[in-house]
């Protein structure tokens, strides 16, 4: 939060964070099981860390877009911050519907999140004209929905959605432990019955194809390369026009190529960061014991 505030204040020292701060606090409560009527969000991949990665990436990206000459209004900045905070909130479960980890909502979590957002805005007395653009921005993170099929009210909202959608992809794939966290994503997909992955090794193999296709068709395609504006952010904050997010992603993908070149009995030895492999094995063992 402090980093995001600092970034936005570089654009407007008097920016009003009230709406964004309220949502930030409540989203933390949702993930931690402290929000009235809801249990903690338990999806191992789409966790609080993921949401905050996307949130901070969006703050850096909106700053870069603004510095590139495409000036954003305070309202537009607030919408971007809110959308990234809410984009995966559809994994949250009511106390009386708590089964599994929430990963069973993989295909419907964006729609569920939009419904939560709409109720939240009414309950917290947010401006009523926030609901429509926020729904569009959140839909931009839905991998099962074609971006061009979203009914944007205007071109500015479409541009904001490109920022949010780009931040969702770039923010997670640049994570230093992204490859290890794919183990958690595999567990979510397995619980949801989603995808045609024969094994975890198969998911890793298909991730290379996913990135190549996503970069060409989404990041550089429908999102029109807006992620490149991150270099404007780093120029102001670090004095260099390097795009550290893209560099981190490319390092991850280069390492992934080494991992998938090994057979299924060897590749796990390459994924040692964060103790994630051990955690995923514990989850699998617990699930199998329950079954």
C-alpha positions as MATLAB code, in Angstrom:
seq = 'XXXXXXXXXXXXXXXXXXXXXXXXXXXXXXXXXXXXXXXXXXXXXXXXXXXXXXXXXXXXXXXXXXXXXXXXXXXXXXXXXXXXXXXXXXXXXXXXXXXXXXXXXXXXXXXXXXXXXXXXXXXXXXXXXXXXXXXXXXXXXXXXXXXXXXXXXXXXXXXXXXXXXXXXXXXXXXXXXXXXXXXXXXXXXXXXXXXXXXXXXXXXXXXXXXXXXXXXXXXXXXXXXXXXXXXXXXXXXXXXXXXXXXXXXXXXXXXXXXXXXXXXXXXXXXXXXXXXXXXXXXXXXXXXXXX';
ca = [
       0.000    0.000    0.000;
       2.769    2.404    0.915;
       4.502    1.806   -2.410;
       1.300    2.365   -4.367;
       0.591    5.578   -2.472;
       4.073    6.871   -3.183;
       3.702    6.112   -6.890;
       0.327    7.821   -7.239;
       1.455   10.843   -5.239;
       4.173   11.384   -7.809;
       1.296   12.102  -10.192;
      -0.910   14.031   -7.770;
       0.360   14.893   -4.264;
      -3.210   15.659   -3.144;
      -4.785   12.464   -4.513;
      -7.735   11.250   -2.404;
      -7.093    7.602   -1.461;
     -10.253    7.162    0.614;
     -12.086    4.839   -1.782;
      -9.031    2.796   -2.693;
      -7.912    2.503    0.930;
     -11.315    1.296    2.069;
     -11.346   -1.410   -0.594;
      -7.725   -2.358    0.136;
      -8.523   -2.903    3.825;
     -11.658   -4.919    3.071;
      -9.923   -7.098    0.486;
      -7.242   -7.936    3.044;
     -10.027   -8.878    5.458;
     -11.613  -11.123    2.829;
      -8.417  -13.015    2.180;
      -7.758  -13.389    5.902;
     -11.254  -14.563    6.825;
     -12.100  -11.372    8.714;
     -14.871  -10.074    6.429;
     -18.406  -10.570    7.804;
     -20.132  -13.606    6.335;
     -17.093  -14.924    4.450;
     -14.428  -17.494    5.159;
     -10.789  -16.942    4.295;
      -9.806  -17.314    0.642;
      -7.837  -20.565    0.455;
      -6.892  -20.930   -3.217;
      -3.150  -21.679   -3.117;
      -2.206  -19.811   -6.317;
      -4.760  -17.007   -6.395;
      -3.871  -15.839   -2.917;
      -3.363  -12.433   -1.339;
       0.226  -12.279   -2.571;
      -0.998  -12.661   -6.149;
      -3.567   -9.877   -5.779;
      -1.003   -7.524   -4.257;
       1.505   -8.332   -7.017;
      -1.089   -7.340   -9.615;
      -2.141   -4.270   -7.601;
       1.416   -2.938   -7.366;
       2.166   -3.721  -11.004;
      -0.967   -1.794  -11.995;
       0.142    1.200   -9.917;
       3.525    1.187  -11.650;
       1.964    0.710  -15.055;
      -0.617    3.485  -14.680;
       2.230    5.758  -13.604;
       4.195    4.773  -16.712;
       1.182    5.352  -18.954;
       0.633    8.780  -17.390;
       4.290    9.745  -17.801;
       4.228    8.601  -21.413;
       1.805   11.442  -22.133;
      -1.546    9.679  -21.754;
      -2.699   11.584  -18.677;
      -4.997    9.723  -16.298;
      -7.604   11.422  -14.146;
      -7.916   10.721  -10.433;
     -11.138    8.818  -11.109;
      -9.398    6.608  -13.691;
      -6.547    5.890  -11.302;
      -9.026    4.919   -8.586;
     -10.862    2.594  -10.973;
      -7.617    0.819  -11.892;
      -6.654    0.346   -8.248;
     -10.109   -0.962   -7.336;
     -10.290   -3.325  -10.308;
      -6.976   -4.982   -9.490;
      -7.965   -5.363   -5.844;
     -11.276   -6.983   -6.809;
     -10.188   -8.969   -9.864;
      -9.923  -12.354   -8.091;
     -12.351  -11.753   -5.245;
     -14.733  -14.245   -6.864;
     -12.776  -17.048   -5.220;
     -14.228  -15.914   -1.864;
     -16.821  -18.209   -0.318;
     -19.697  -17.448    2.015;
     -19.499  -19.244    5.333;
     -22.413  -21.499    4.401;
     -20.912  -22.521    1.039;
     -17.420  -23.388    2.222;
     -16.283  -26.500    0.393;
     -12.930  -27.154   -1.228;
     -10.486  -24.292   -1.653;
     -12.655  -22.093   -3.867;
     -10.771  -23.284   -6.945;
     -14.008  -24.895   -8.130;
     -14.956  -21.370   -9.240;
     -12.035  -21.147  -11.678;
     -14.329  -20.701  -14.691;
     -16.794  -18.399  -12.922;
     -14.688  -16.425  -10.446;
     -14.609  -13.211  -12.484;
     -18.395  -13.124  -12.766;
     -18.719  -13.920   -9.064;
     -16.243  -11.160   -8.305;
     -18.212   -8.644  -10.353;
     -21.382   -9.498   -8.416;
     -19.493   -9.040   -5.141;
     -18.114   -5.725   -6.390;
     -21.553   -4.425   -7.366;
     -22.999   -5.293   -3.954;
     -19.934   -3.844   -2.229;
     -20.196   -0.505   -4.036;
     -23.840   -0.141   -3.010;
     -23.160   -1.168    0.574;
     -20.191    1.199    0.954;
     -21.855    4.111   -0.905;
     -19.305    4.330   -3.712;
     -20.218    6.487   -6.723;
     -22.911    4.556   -8.655;
     -21.169    5.242  -11.976;
     -18.188    3.112  -10.857;
     -19.981   -0.233  -11.318;
     -20.043   -0.428  -15.125;
     -16.413    0.513  -15.830;
     -15.202   -1.677  -12.957;
     -17.060   -4.663  -14.407;
     -15.343   -4.058  -17.758;
     -11.930   -3.727  -16.129;
     -12.409   -6.914  -14.137;
     -13.602   -8.755  -17.255;
     -10.276   -7.893  -18.891;
      -8.640  -10.408  -16.516;
     -10.962  -13.236  -17.565;
      -8.930  -15.660  -19.714;
     -12.129  -17.273  -20.961;
     -13.545  -14.026  -22.353;
     -12.412  -12.398  -25.574;
     -11.310   -8.836  -24.823;
     -13.035   -7.450  -27.886;
     -16.332   -8.980  -26.761;
     -16.440   -6.753  -23.647;
     -19.035   -4.018  -24.058;
     -16.912   -0.991  -23.151;
     -18.877    2.248  -22.689;
     -16.062    4.262  -24.299;
     -12.462    4.089  -25.521;
     -11.028    5.416  -22.267;
     -12.544    2.510  -20.332;
     -11.094    0.131  -22.919;
      -7.658    1.657  -22.381;
      -7.976    1.321  -18.594;
      -8.936   -2.332  -19.101;
      -5.778   -2.841  -21.144;
      -3.773   -1.584  -18.162;
      -5.584   -3.883  -15.721;
      -5.416   -6.921  -18.005;
      -1.718   -6.344  -18.679;
      -0.953   -5.919  -14.972;
      -2.696   -9.210  -14.202;
      -0.523  -11.105  -16.678;
       2.768   -9.287  -16.175;
       2.439   -8.915  -12.405;
       2.121  -12.650  -11.798;
       4.533  -13.947  -14.442;
       7.338  -11.669  -13.228;
       7.133  -13.107   -9.701;
      10.488  -14.583   -8.709;
       8.713  -17.776   -7.617;
       6.263  -17.888  -10.529;
       7.473  -21.255  -11.801;
       7.197  -22.836   -8.367;
       3.738  -21.336   -7.902;
       2.603  -23.111  -11.053;
       2.530  -26.159   -8.782;
      -0.238  -24.414   -6.841;
      -1.996  -23.451  -10.070;
      -1.943  -27.093  -11.113;
      -3.663  -28.035   -7.850;
      -6.341  -25.403   -8.475;
      -6.932  -26.632  -12.025;
      -7.103  -30.233  -10.824;
      -9.700  -29.337   -8.199;
     -11.720  -27.382  -10.771;
     -11.461  -30.095  -13.418;
     -10.103  -27.420  -15.713;
      -7.711  -27.873  -18.614;
      -6.308  -30.905  -20.362;
      -3.158  -31.285  -18.301;
      -1.954  -34.861  -18.056;
       0.406  -33.983  -15.224;
       2.186  -31.119  -13.523;
       5.044  -31.545  -15.984;
       2.508  -31.153  -18.790;
       1.234  -27.893  -17.268;
       4.792  -26.567  -17.122;
       5.336  -27.548  -20.743;
       2.131  -25.827  -21.839;
       3.031  -22.700  -19.849;
       5.801  -21.951  -22.358;
       3.236  -22.097  -25.153;
       0.819  -20.041  -23.049;
       3.344  -17.238  -22.631;
       4.280  -17.151  -26.308;
       0.617  -16.980  -27.325;
      -0.313  -14.511  -24.588;
       2.510  -12.135  -25.453;
       1.648  -12.162  -29.137;
      -2.148  -12.150  -28.959;
      -2.859  -10.299  -25.730;
       0.054   -8.240  -24.416;
       1.186   -7.066  -27.856;
      -2.185   -7.685  -29.522;
      -5.461   -6.669  -27.911;
      -3.684   -4.859  -25.046;
      -1.604   -2.976  -27.648;
       1.741   -3.282  -25.849;
       0.725   -1.043  -22.954;
       3.036   -3.067  -20.653;
       5.970   -1.377  -22.409;
       5.028    1.851  -20.618;
       6.474    0.363  -17.425;
       9.846    1.632  -18.652;
       8.610    5.204  -18.076;
       7.945    4.319  -14.463;
      11.397    2.860  -13.890;
      13.030    5.810  -15.612;
      11.531    8.167  -13.040;
      11.996    5.949   -9.987;
      15.290    4.204  -10.791;
      16.835    6.361  -13.495;
      16.745    3.634  -16.145;
      14.295    2.843  -18.928;
      14.614   -0.898  -18.448;
      11.381   -2.855  -18.092;
      12.194   -4.999  -15.095;
       8.894   -6.864  -15.278;
       9.534   -8.054  -18.814;
      13.122   -8.957  -17.961;
      11.937  -11.046  -15.008;
       9.365  -12.832  -17.144;
      11.937  -13.653  -19.797;
      14.290  -15.033  -17.127;
      11.468  -17.201  -15.790;
      10.629  -18.511  -19.252;
      14.282  -19.196  -20.054;
      14.587  -21.207  -16.832;
      11.289  -22.940  -17.587;
      12.757  -24.208  -20.852;
      15.493  -25.915  -18.833;
      12.950  -27.400  -16.444;
      10.728  -28.903  -19.123;
      13.727  -30.372  -20.947;
      14.046  -32.796  -18.028;
      11.834  -35.824  -17.590;
       9.165  -36.110  -14.911;
      11.501  -37.743  -12.406;
      14.065  -34.933  -12.650;
      12.314  -31.587  -13.155;
      11.189  -31.140   -9.524;
      14.809  -30.706   -8.464;
      14.826  -27.437  -10.439;
      11.925  -25.890   -8.497;
      13.217  -25.185   -5.007;
      12.233  -21.612   -4.168;
       9.928  -20.695   -1.316;
       9.363  -24.244   -0.109;
       6.436  -24.330   -2.549;
       7.144  -27.828   -3.853;
       6.951  -29.217   -0.326;
       3.751  -27.275    0.399;
       2.106  -28.543   -2.771;
       3.069  -32.129   -1.931;
       1.536  -31.671    1.528;
      -1.711  -30.429   -0.039;
      -1.788  -33.398   -2.421;
      -1.141  -35.874    0.399;
      -3.876  -34.284    2.521;
      -6.359  -34.427   -0.351;
      -5.564  -38.050   -1.102;
      -5.942  -38.945    2.585;
      -9.356  -37.270    2.652;
     -10.433  -39.106   -0.496;
];
